[in-house]
mmCIF file of C-alpha atoms and ligand atoms in Angstrom:
data_model
loop_
_atom_site.group_PDB
_atom_site.id
_atom_site.type_symbol
_atom_site.label_atom_id
_atom_site.label_comp_id
_atom_site.label_asym_id
_atom_site.label_seq_id
_atom_site.Cartn_x
_atom_site.Cartn_y
_atom_site.Cartn_z
ATOM 1 C CA MET A 1 34.464 122.998 15.135
ATOM 2 C CA ALA A 2 36.703 125.995 15.626
ATOM 3 C CA SER A 3 37.769 125.426 19.198
ATOM 4 C CA LEU A 4 37.989 121.618 18.675
ATOM 5 C CA PHE A 5 40.159 122.161 15.723
ATOM 6 C CA SER A 6 42.537 124.596 17.609
ATOM 7 C CA ARG A 7 42.651 122.412 20.668
ATOM 8 C CA LYS A 8 43.691 119.270 18.641
ATOM 9 C CA VAL A 9 46.439 121.342 16.919
ATOM 10 C CA ILE A 10 47.804 122.688 19.978
ATOM 11 C CA ALA A 11 47.779 119.219 21.799
ATOM 12 C CA TRP A 12 49.465 117.500 18.929
ATOM 13 C CA GLN A 13 52.118 120.313 18.597
ATOM 14 C CA ALA A 14 53.112 119.812 22.275
ATOM 15 C CA THR A 15 53.886 116.071 21.726
ATOM 16 C CA HIS A 16 54.542 115.665 18.003
ATOM 17 C CA GLY A 17 55.488 119.128 16.688
ATOM 18 C CA ARG A 18 58.941 120.525 16.082
ATOM 19 C CA HIS A 19 60.592 122.022 19.168
ATOM 20 C CA SER A 20 64.315 122.111 18.449
ATOM 21 C CA LEU A 21 64.702 124.246 15.224
ATOM 22 C CA PRO A 22 67.501 126.685 15.726
ATOM 23 C CA TRP A 23 65.168 129.644 15.715
ATOM 24 C CA GLN A 24 62.904 128.180 18.259
ATOM 25 C CA MET A 25 65.793 128.567 20.721
ATOM 26 C CA ARG A 26 65.603 132.258 20.716
ATOM 27 C CA GLN A 27 62.763 134.590 21.547
ATOM 28 C CA GLY A 28 62.098 138.035 20.083
ATOM 29 C CA PRO A 29 60.915 139.613 16.808
ATOM 30 C CA TYR A 30 64.400 139.893 15.228
ATOM 31 C CA SER A 31 65.187 136.171 15.265
ATOM 32 C CA VAL A 32 61.606 135.205 14.369
ATOM 33 C CA TRP A 33 61.463 137.677 11.501
ATOM 34 C CA LEU A 34 64.799 136.390 10.166
ATOM 35 C CA SER A 35 63.756 132.754 10.327
ATOM 36 C CA GLU A 36 60.329 133.625 8.709
ATOM 37 C CA VAL A 37 61.850 135.334 5.789
ATOM 38 C CA MET A 38 64.394 132.637 5.267
ATOM 39 C CA LEU A 39 61.675 130.085 5.221
ATOM 40 C CA GLN A 40 59.425 131.878 2.756
ATOM 41 C CA GLN A 41 60.989 130.248 -0.157
ATOM 42 C CA THR A 42 63.843 127.967 1.189
ATOM 43 C CA GLN A 43 63.526 124.420 2.608
ATOM 44 C CA VAL A 44 63.864 124.056 6.481
ATOM 45 C CA ALA A 45 66.978 121.926 6.096
ATOM 46 C CA THR A 46 68.803 124.664 4.080
ATOM 47 C CA VAL A 47 67.712 127.353 6.518
ATOM 48 C CA GLN A 48 68.864 125.395 9.401
ATOM 49 C CA ASN A 49 72.464 125.641 7.867
ATOM 50 C CA PHE A 50 72.262 129.251 7.122
ATOM 51 C CA TYR A 51 70.370 130.739 9.981
ATOM 52 C CA PRO A 52 73.069 130.268 12.713
ATOM 53 C CA GLN A 53 75.773 131.667 10.565
ATOM 54 C CA PHE A 54 73.590 134.554 9.794
ATOM 55 C CA LEU A 55 72.746 135.255 13.321
ATOM 56 C CA ALA A 56 76.329 134.997 14.443
ATOM 57 C CA LYS A 57 77.511 137.615 11.850
ATOM 58 C CA PHE A 58 74.339 139.870 12.500
ATOM 59 C CA PRO A 59 73.198 139.105 16.030
ATOM 60 C CA THR A 60 70.936 142.231 16.250
ATOM 61 C CA VAL A 61 68.762 144.267 13.906
ATOM 62 C CA LYS A 62 71.239 147.138 14.549
ATOM 63 C CA SER A 63 74.194 145.190 13.298
ATOM 64 C CA LEU A 64 72.238 144.017 10.213
ATOM 65 C CA ALA A 65 71.121 147.586 9.397
ATOM 66 C CA ALA A 66 74.791 148.812 9.752
ATOM 67 C CA ALA A 67 76.191 146.139 7.548
ATOM 68 C CA PRO A 68 77.028 146.832 3.905
ATOM 69 C CA LEU A 69 74.485 145.208 1.530
ATOM 70 C CA ASP A 70 77.264 143.216 -0.066
ATOM 71 C CA ASP A 71 77.989 141.418 3.149
ATOM 72 C CA VAL A 72 74.481 140.497 3.619
ATOM 73 C CA LEU A 73 74.163 139.193 0.000
ATOM 74 C CA ALA A 74 77.463 137.247 0.502
ATOM 75 C CA LEU A 75 76.043 135.476 3.484
ATOM 76 C CA TRP A 76 72.759 134.876 1.780
ATOM 77 C CA SER A 77 74.583 133.289 -1.131
ATOM 78 C CA GLY A 78 73.134 129.827 -1.773
ATOM 79 C CA MET A 79 69.666 130.428 -0.331
ATOM 80 C CA GLY A 80 68.294 131.998 -3.619
ATOM 81 C CA TYR A 81 65.596 134.553 -4.049
ATOM 82 C CA TYR A 82 67.922 137.415 -3.250
ATOM 83 C CA THR A 83 65.155 140.069 -3.250
ATOM 84 C CA ARG A 84 64.542 138.786 0.278
ATOM 85 C CA ALA A 85 68.084 139.625 1.363
ATOM 86 C CA ARG A 86 67.809 143.036 -0.138
ATOM 87 C CA ASN A 87 64.434 143.527 1.619
ATOM 88 C CA LEU A 88 65.887 142.246 4.832
ATOM 89 C CA HIS A 89 68.476 144.873 4.796
ATOM 90 C CA ARG A 90 66.101 147.746 3.953
ATOM 91 C CA ALA A 91 63.698 146.576 6.621
ATOM 92 C CA ALA A 92 66.425 146.504 9.280
ATOM 93 C CA ASN A 93 67.148 150.104 8.373
ATOM 94 C CA GLN A 94 63.502 150.949 8.506
ATOM 95 C CA VAL A 95 63.323 149.469 12.056
ATOM 96 C CA MET A 96 66.330 151.663 13.114
ATOM 97 C CA THR A 97 65.063 154.949 11.519
ATOM 98 C CA ASP A 98 61.373 154.719 11.426
ATOM 99 C CA PHE A 99 60.634 152.651 14.687
ATOM 100 C CA GLY A 100 63.600 153.767 16.934
ATOM 101 C CA GLY A 101 65.277 150.385 16.786
ATOM 102 C CA GLU A 102 62.170 148.336 18.017
ATOM 103 C CA PHE A 103 60.070 146.079 15.933
ATOM 104 C CA PRO A 104 56.415 147.153 15.650
ATOM 105 C CA LYS A 105 54.251 145.161 18.191
ATOM 106 C CA THR A 106 51.378 144.368 16.053
ATOM 107 C CA ALA A 107 50.866 142.380 12.796
ATOM 108 C CA GLU A 108 49.477 145.653 11.189
ATOM 109 C CA GLY A 109 52.594 147.461 12.129
ATOM 110 C CA LEU A 110 54.888 144.668 11.061
ATOM 111 C CA GLU A 111 53.276 144.672 7.645
ATOM 112 C CA GLN A 112 54.834 148.209 7.105
ATOM 113 C CA LEU A 113 58.355 146.576 6.878
ATOM 114 C CA VAL A 114 59.699 145.894 3.440
ATOM 115 C CA GLY A 115 59.332 142.210 2.453
ATOM 116 C CA VAL A 116 56.889 141.460 5.357
ATOM 117 C CA GLY A 117 53.608 140.261 3.929
ATOM 118 C CA ARG A 118 50.402 139.597 5.886
ATOM 119 C CA SER A 119 51.288 136.012 6.698
ATOM 120 C CA THR A 120 54.836 136.748 7.943
ATOM 121 C CA ALA A 121 53.614 139.746 9.931
ATOM 122 C CA ALA A 122 50.993 137.336 11.509
ATOM 123 C CA ALA A 123 53.684 134.838 12.298
ATOM 124 C CA ILE A 124 55.858 137.300 14.098
ATOM 125 C CA ALA A 125 53.013 138.762 16.042
ATOM 126 C CA ALA A 126 51.469 135.409 17.028
ATOM 127 C CA PHE A 127 54.847 134.023 18.076
ATOM 128 C CA CYS A 128 56.242 137.176 19.935
ATOM 129 C CA TYR A 129 53.145 138.872 21.256
ATOM 130 C CA GLY A 130 50.373 136.221 21.254
ATOM 131 C CA GLU A 131 48.221 138.338 18.823
ATOM 132 C CA ARG A 132 45.167 136.625 17.540
ATOM 133 C CA VAL A 133 46.071 136.818 13.807
ATOM 134 C CA ALA A 134 46.159 134.033 11.146
ATOM 135 C CA ILE A 135 49.107 132.889 9.070
ATOM 136 C CA LEU A 136 48.235 131.630 5.593
ATOM 137 C CA ASP A 137 51.485 130.519 3.838
ATOM 138 C CA GLY A 138 51.497 127.738 1.070
ATOM 139 C CA ASN A 139 51.664 124.830 3.527
ATOM 140 C CA VAL A 140 48.894 126.267 5.727
ATOM 141 C CA LYS A 141 46.650 127.013 2.708
ATOM 142 C CA ARG A 142 46.857 123.411 1.929
ATOM 143 C CA VAL A 143 46.034 122.290 5.388
ATOM 144 C CA LEU A 144 43.074 124.442 5.836
ATOM 145 C CA ALA A 145 41.797 124.075 2.292
ATOM 146 C CA ARG A 146 41.656 120.321 2.934
ATOM 147 C CA VAL A 147 40.156 120.539 6.480
ATOM 148 C CA LEU A 148 37.333 122.763 5.196
ATOM 149 C CA ALA A 149 37.167 121.161 1.826
ATOM 150 C CA PHE A 150 37.537 124.832 0.541
ATOM 151 C CA GLU A 151 36.106 124.999 -3.051
ATOM 152 C CA GLY A 152 37.377 128.438 -3.874
ATOM 153 C CA ASP A 153 40.148 128.705 -6.523
ATOM 154 C CA LEU A 154 43.223 129.862 -4.573
ATOM 155 C CA ALA A 155 44.700 131.356 -7.781
ATOM 156 C CA ASN A 156 41.923 133.982 -7.175
ATOM 157 C CA ALA A 157 42.853 136.705 -4.671
ATOM 158 C CA ALA A 158 39.185 137.256 -3.488
ATOM 159 C CA GLN A 159 39.041 133.440 -2.651
ATOM 160 C CA VAL A 160 42.366 133.739 -0.806
ATOM 161 C CA ARG A 161 40.818 136.379 1.389
ATOM 162 C CA LEU A 162 37.774 134.348 1.882
ATOM 163 C CA LEU A 163 40.117 131.434 3.180
ATOM 164 C CA TRP A 164 41.835 133.985 5.319
ATOM 165 C CA ASP A 165 38.576 134.931 7.036
ATOM 166 C CA LYS A 166 37.981 131.243 7.542
ATOM 167 C CA ALA A 167 41.464 131.003 9.094
ATOM 168 C CA ILE A 168 40.674 133.759 11.576
ATOM 169 C CA ALA A 169 37.566 131.877 12.608
ATOM 170 C CA LEU A 170 39.484 128.834 13.457
ATOM 171 C CA LEU A 171 42.079 130.662 15.824
ATOM 172 C CA PRO A 172 42.077 129.976 19.516
ATOM 173 C CA THR A 173 40.134 132.432 21.628
ATOM 174 C CA HIS A 174 41.636 131.925 25.156
ATOM 175 C CA ASN A 175 44.967 132.438 26.826
ATOM 176 C CA LEU A 176 46.348 133.902 23.561
ATOM 177 C CA LYS A 177 49.894 134.490 24.859
ATOM 178 C CA LYS A 178 50.285 130.723 25.269
ATOM 179 C CA THR A 179 48.068 129.359 22.681
ATOM 180 C CA MET A 180 48.741 131.558 19.635
ATOM 181 C CA PRO A 181 52.432 130.555 19.451
ATOM 182 C CA ALA A 182 51.689 126.857 19.911
ATOM 183 C CA TYR A 183 48.705 126.960 17.439
ATOM 184 C CA THR A 184 50.688 128.856 14.765
ATOM 185 C CA GLN A 185 53.569 126.507 15.179
ATOM 186 C CA GLY A 186 51.310 123.522 15.062
ATOM 187 C CA LEU A 187 49.792 124.484 11.724
ATOM 188 C CA MET A 188 53.245 125.029 10.265
ATOM 189 C CA ASP A 189 54.440 121.619 11.560
ATOM 190 C CA MET A 190 51.350 119.856 10.340
ATOM 191 C CA GLY A 191 51.815 121.279 6.841
ATOM 192 C CA ALA A 192 55.589 120.448 6.747
ATOM 193 C CA THR A 193 55.422 116.942 8.324
ATOM 194 C CA LEU A 194 51.970 115.428 7.667
ATOM 195 C CA CYS A 195 49.832 117.292 5.156
ATOM 196 C CA HIS A 196 52.081 116.702 2.172
ATOM 197 C CA ALA A 197 50.998 117.992 -1.161
ATOM 198 C CA ARG A 198 51.030 114.228 -2.320
ATOM 199 C CA ALA A 199 50.053 111.407 -0.111
ATOM 200 C CA PRO A 200 49.391 113.171 3.169
ATOM 201 C CA ASP A 201 49.883 111.300 6.410
ATOM 202 C CA CYS A 202 46.197 111.396 7.591
ATOM 203 C CA VAL A 203 46.677 108.422 9.742
ATOM 204 C CA SER A 204 49.019 110.440 12.104
ATOM 205 C CA CYS A 205 47.094 113.588 11.761
ATOM 206 C CA PRO A 206 45.395 115.028 14.898
ATOM 207 C CA VAL A 207 42.453 116.570 12.839
ATOM 208 C CA ALA A 208 41.773 113.580 10.601
ATOM 209 C CA SER A 209 38.318 112.902 12.252
ATOM 210 C CA ILE A 210 37.156 116.411 11.438
ATOM 211 C CA CYS A 211 39.026 116.944 8.086
ATOM 212 C CA LYS A 212 36.381 117.100 5.322
ATOM 213 C CA ALA A 213 38.913 116.186 2.471
ATOM 214 C CA SER A 214 40.216 113.204 4.383
ATOM 215 C CA ILE A 215 36.781 111.868 5.337
ATOM 216 C CA SER A 216 35.625 112.082 1.884
ATOM 217 C CA LYS A 217 39.004 110.498 0.622
ATOM 218 C CA ALA A 218 39.740 113.477 -1.665
ATOM 219 C CA CYS A 219 42.753 115.085 0.061
ATOM 220 C CA GLU A 220 44.655 115.644 -3.156
ATOM 221 C CA ALA A 221 41.821 117.465 -4.768
ATOM 222 C CA TYR A 222 42.605 120.356 -2.469
ATOM 223 C CA PRO A 223 43.735 123.098 -2.514
ATOM 224 C CA ILE A 224 42.067 124.140 -5.737
ATOM 225 C CA LYS A 225 44.452 126.248 -7.907
ATOM 226 C CA LYS A 226 43.488 126.650 -11.478
ATOM 227 C CA LYS A 227 45.754 129.261 -12.966
ATOM 228 C CA LYS A 228 49.152 128.058 -14.018
ATOM 229 C CA LEU A 229 52.188 130.194 -13.652
ATOM 230 C CA LYS A 230 53.351 131.725 -16.902
ATOM 231 C CA ARG A 231 56.964 130.620 -17.439
ATOM 232 C CA SER A 232 59.350 132.519 -19.478
ATOM 233 C CA THR A 233 62.808 131.734 -20.884
ATOM 234 C CA GLU A 234 65.986 133.743 -21.225
ATOM 235 C CA SER A 235 69.305 133.025 -22.782
ATOM 236 C CA ILE A 236 72.365 134.718 -21.368
ATOM 237 C CA TRP A 237 76.070 134.510 -22.467
ATOM 238 C CA LEU A 238 78.458 134.679 -19.642
ATOM 239 C CA LEU A 239 82.083 135.559 -20.224
ATOM 240 C CA HIS A 240 84.248 133.554 -17.752
ATOM 241 C CA ALA A 241 87.645 135.313 -18.146
ATOM 242 C CA THR A 242 90.495 134.247 -15.906
ATOM 243 C CA ARG A 243 94.064 135.466 -15.602
ATOM 244 C CA LYS A 244 96.967 134.598 -13.454
ATOM 245 C CA SER A 245 97.718 136.721 -10.432
ATOM 246 C CA ARG A 246 100.151 136.562 -7.457
ATOM 247 C CA GLN A 247 97.344 134.755 -5.481
ATOM 248 C CA GLY A 248 96.758 132.293 -8.232
ATOM 249 C CA ASP A 249 93.919 132.480 -10.644
ATOM 250 C CA ALA A 250 91.783 135.727 -10.748
ATOM 251 C CA VAL A 251 88.373 135.866 -12.346
ATOM 252 C CA LEU A 252 86.460 138.864 -13.808
ATOM 253 C CA LEU A 253 83.214 139.616 -12.155
ATOM 254 C CA GLN A 254 80.567 142.338 -12.711
ATOM 255 C CA GLN A 255 78.190 143.417 -9.850
ATOM 256 C CA ARG A 256 74.732 143.451 -11.243
ATOM 257 C CA PRO A 257 72.862 146.765 -10.690
ATOM 258 C CA LEU A 258 70.210 146.929 -7.935
ATOM 259 C CA ASP A 259 67.981 149.002 -10.068
ATOM 260 C CA GLY A 260 68.373 147.420 -13.517
ATOM 261 C CA ALA A 261 65.553 146.397 -15.695
ATOM 262 C CA SER A 262 65.923 142.799 -14.752
ATOM 263 C CA LYS A 263 65.755 141.953 -10.909
ATOM 264 C CA VAL A 264 67.516 138.723 -11.568
ATOM 265 C CA TRP A 265 70.724 138.640 -9.679
ATOM 266 C CA ALA A 266 70.391 142.293 -8.732
ATOM 267 C CA GLY A 267 73.291 143.415 -6.380
ATOM 268 C CA LEU A 268 75.009 140.045 -6.773
ATOM 269 C CA PHE A 269 78.437 139.417 -8.524
ATOM 270 C CA SER A 270 78.254 137.564 -11.856
ATOM 271 C CA LEU A 271 80.405 136.576 -14.668
ATOM 272 C CA PRO A 272 79.855 139.551 -17.083
ATOM 273 C CA PRO A 273 76.539 138.806 -18.814
ATOM 274 C CA PHE A 274 75.561 139.498 -22.446
ATOM 275 C CA ALA A 275 72.200 139.261 -24.253
ATOM 276 C CA SER A 276 73.815 137.348 -27.226
ATOM 277 C CA GLU A 277 76.847 135.681 -28.564
ATOM 278 C CA ALA A 278 77.494 138.654 -30.949
ATOM 279 C CA ALA A 279 77.416 141.166 -28.040
ATOM 280 C CA LEU A 280 79.897 139.054 -26.115
ATOM 281 C CA GLN A 281 82.243 138.773 -29.014
ATOM 282 C CA ALA A 282 82.103 142.431 -29.737
ATOM 283 C CA ALA A 283 83.292 143.166 -26.157
ATOM 284 C CA VAL A 284 86.340 140.965 -26.492
ATOM 285 C CA PRO A 285 89.373 142.119 -28.703
ATOM 286 C CA GLN A 286 89.418 140.374 -31.946
ATOM 287 C CA ALA A 287 92.847 138.912 -31.296
ATOM 288 C CA LEU A 288 91.310 136.876 -28.363
ATOM 289 C CA HIS A 289 88.450 135.287 -30.512
ATOM 290 C CA PRO A 290 90.406 132.143 -31.353
ATOM 291 C CA GLN A 291 90.892 131.532 -27.673
ATOM 292 C CA LEU A 292 87.268 131.708 -26.633
ATOM 293 C CA VAL A 293 86.072 128.280 -25.584
ATOM 294 C CA PHE A 294 82.316 127.784 -25.681
ATOM 295 C CA GLN A 295 81.106 125.471 -22.876
ATOM 296 C CA PRO A 296 77.949 123.333 -23.270
ATOM 297 C CA VAL A 297 74.815 125.350 -22.629
ATOM 298 C CA PHE A 298 72.930 124.549 -19.298
ATOM 299 C CA LYS A 299 69.676 125.457 -17.821
ATOM 300 C CA HIS A 300 69.203 127.309 -14.567
ATOM 301 C CA VAL A 301 65.547 127.230 -13.165
ATOM 302 C CA LEU A 302 63.939 130.078 -11.335
ATOM 303 C CA THR A 303 60.406 130.366 -10.159
ATOM 304 C CA HIS A 304 58.975 132.131 -13.239
ATOM 305 C CA LYS A 305 61.802 131.587 -15.657
ATOM 306 C CA ASP A 306 64.216 129.142 -17.314
ATOM 307 C CA MET A 307 67.603 130.677 -17.867
ATOM 308 C CA TRP A 308 69.790 129.127 -20.492
ATOM 309 C CA LEU A 309 73.399 129.832 -19.568
ATOM 310 C CA HIS A 310 76.064 129.874 -22.407
ATOM 311 C CA VAL A 311 79.415 130.126 -20.644
ATOM 312 C CA VAL A 312 82.316 131.252 -22.752
ATOM 313 C CA ARG A 313 85.816 130.756 -21.175
ATOM 314 C CA VAL A 314 88.835 132.681 -21.960
ATOM 315 C CA GLN A 315 92.214 132.525 -20.307
ATOM 316 C CA LEU A 316 94.295 135.822 -20.492
ATOM 317 C CA PRO A 317 97.944 136.611 -19.789
ATOM 318 C CA ALA A 318 98.703 138.026 -16.377
ATOM 319 C CA ASN A 319 97.786 141.820 -15.977
ATOM 320 C CA SER A 320 95.897 141.879 -19.216
ATOM 321 C CA LYS A 321 92.563 143.784 -19.318
ATOM 322 C CA LEU A 322 89.299 143.692 -21.239
ATOM 323 C CA PRO A 323 88.545 147.450 -21.562
ATOM 324 C CA ALA A 324 85.079 147.082 -23.140
ATOM 325 C CA VAL A 325 83.816 144.698 -20.284
ATOM 326 C CA GLN A 326 82.662 146.227 -17.035
ATOM 327 C CA GLY A 327 83.904 144.414 -14.001
ATOM 328 C CA ASP A 328 86.689 143.913 -11.458
ATOM 329 C CA TRP A 329 89.281 141.112 -11.149
ATOM 330 C CA PHE A 330 89.080 139.009 -7.978
ATOM 331 C CA ALA A 331 91.400 136.303 -6.738
ATOM 332 C CA LEU A 332 89.421 133.039 -6.887
ATOM 333 C CA GLY A 333 89.349 132.649 -3.066
ATOM 334 C CA ASP A 334 88.022 136.226 -2.601
ATOM 335 C CA ALA A 335 85.387 135.685 -5.209
ATOM 336 C CA LEU A 336 83.962 132.753 -3.468
ATOM 337 C CA LEU A 337 83.346 135.033 -0.461
ATOM 338 C CA LEU A 338 81.147 137.409 -2.506
ATOM 339 C CA GLY A 339 77.342 137.284 -2.994
ATOM 340 C CA LEU A 340 77.161 134.974 -6.021
ATOM 341 C CA PRO A 341 74.171 133.569 -7.877
ATOM 342 C CA ALA A 342 74.061 129.706 -7.366
ATOM 343 C CA PRO A 343 75.082 128.711 -10.801
ATOM 344 C CA ILE A 344 78.005 131.260 -10.831
ATOM 345 C CA ARG A 345 79.283 129.947 -7.436
ATOM 346 C CA LYS A 346 79.063 126.393 -8.826
ATOM 347 C CA LEU A 347 81.175 127.348 -11.958
ATOM 348 C CA LEU A 348 83.804 129.157 -9.900
ATOM 349 C CA ALA A 349 84.019 126.381 -7.376
ATOM 350 C CA ALA A 350 84.744 123.910 -10.118
ATOM 351 C CA GLN A 351 87.281 126.282 -11.779
HETATM 352 S S1 SF4 B 401 43.743 114.587 7.797
HETATM 353 FE FE1 SF4 B 401 44.988 114.446 6.064
HETATM 354 S S2 SF4 B 401 44.381 115.918 4.550
HETATM 355 FE FE2 SF4 B 401 43.345 116.501 6.533
HETATM 356 S S3 SF4 B 401 44.768 117.936 7.404
HETATM 357 FE FE3 SF4 B 401 45.350 115.993 8.212
HETATM 358 S S4 SF4 B 401 46.999 115.314 6.811
HETATM 359 FE FE4 SF4 B 401 46.013 116.962 5.743
#
């Protein structure tokens, strides 16, 4: 089955796979790494918008490593999951200082870079060096679990390792420089365009005749994942203070610490946050309390957490200050160029 499977995937990729994604136009580990990290938690359509801008601003790993982190976060703004941008910057510096400016040439070496896990390292090594290593991102887990009717619970790390072993056994064995990139891309393309979580398009799928889940008409029973993510909730009060300046409205923003207890929005610029309404009120002079305007609360959904955002607006006279609130004043136009969390960007854009 192994060689039949890889041959079918490769043949399908040549005729039906994706060939014109922006990151497929360039070779080399830097651009592949960049696109793989962006694609880890962001939809292809969004990455297609961000990737060319990012590459234009940071065309080499050297330019990325030399850039201030704030510039990287600003350009990442809108893609979410900012830990990736912080890790990208750290990894670029690792490449420059620990690897003499060259990316490691094996998956094992690539895994030493911050933010590069086993699957991402395998994708880079397969695409750039033709190394015989298996990717296993969410989409590929779904494809392989269905093809093999894999009964293991993928919430269990030991079962994931077992599926990884099976993924390795399915890899091409010949002409690896050519077959590994095509096969790896083919699996990604099948996961993205055919083998959807709901209602997979088995009729168009090149491996339908050997896919155990499809043959037994039980596609949606796989992959098996029993453990549910535990979600938490958090309420934050955000002080949306504005004042007139020579360039129009200015807004008070606070850069969140990189090493604070909460990693949410670390390094980004936010409206000053408070843990409670009382804490916010205590930071604002008593005389301004009658001018505080409480906006309707809204929910911002993160992977593991629902954040309830309570925005409290206050308009201050020109040049006034809020000494008990940390932050800096930015003209609105300048603020929108900073690295901002998505809900804060939305609020400021609507200001
Ligand atoms: S045959 Fe259907 S279930 Fe099996 S891999 Fe293809 S699309 Fe997925």
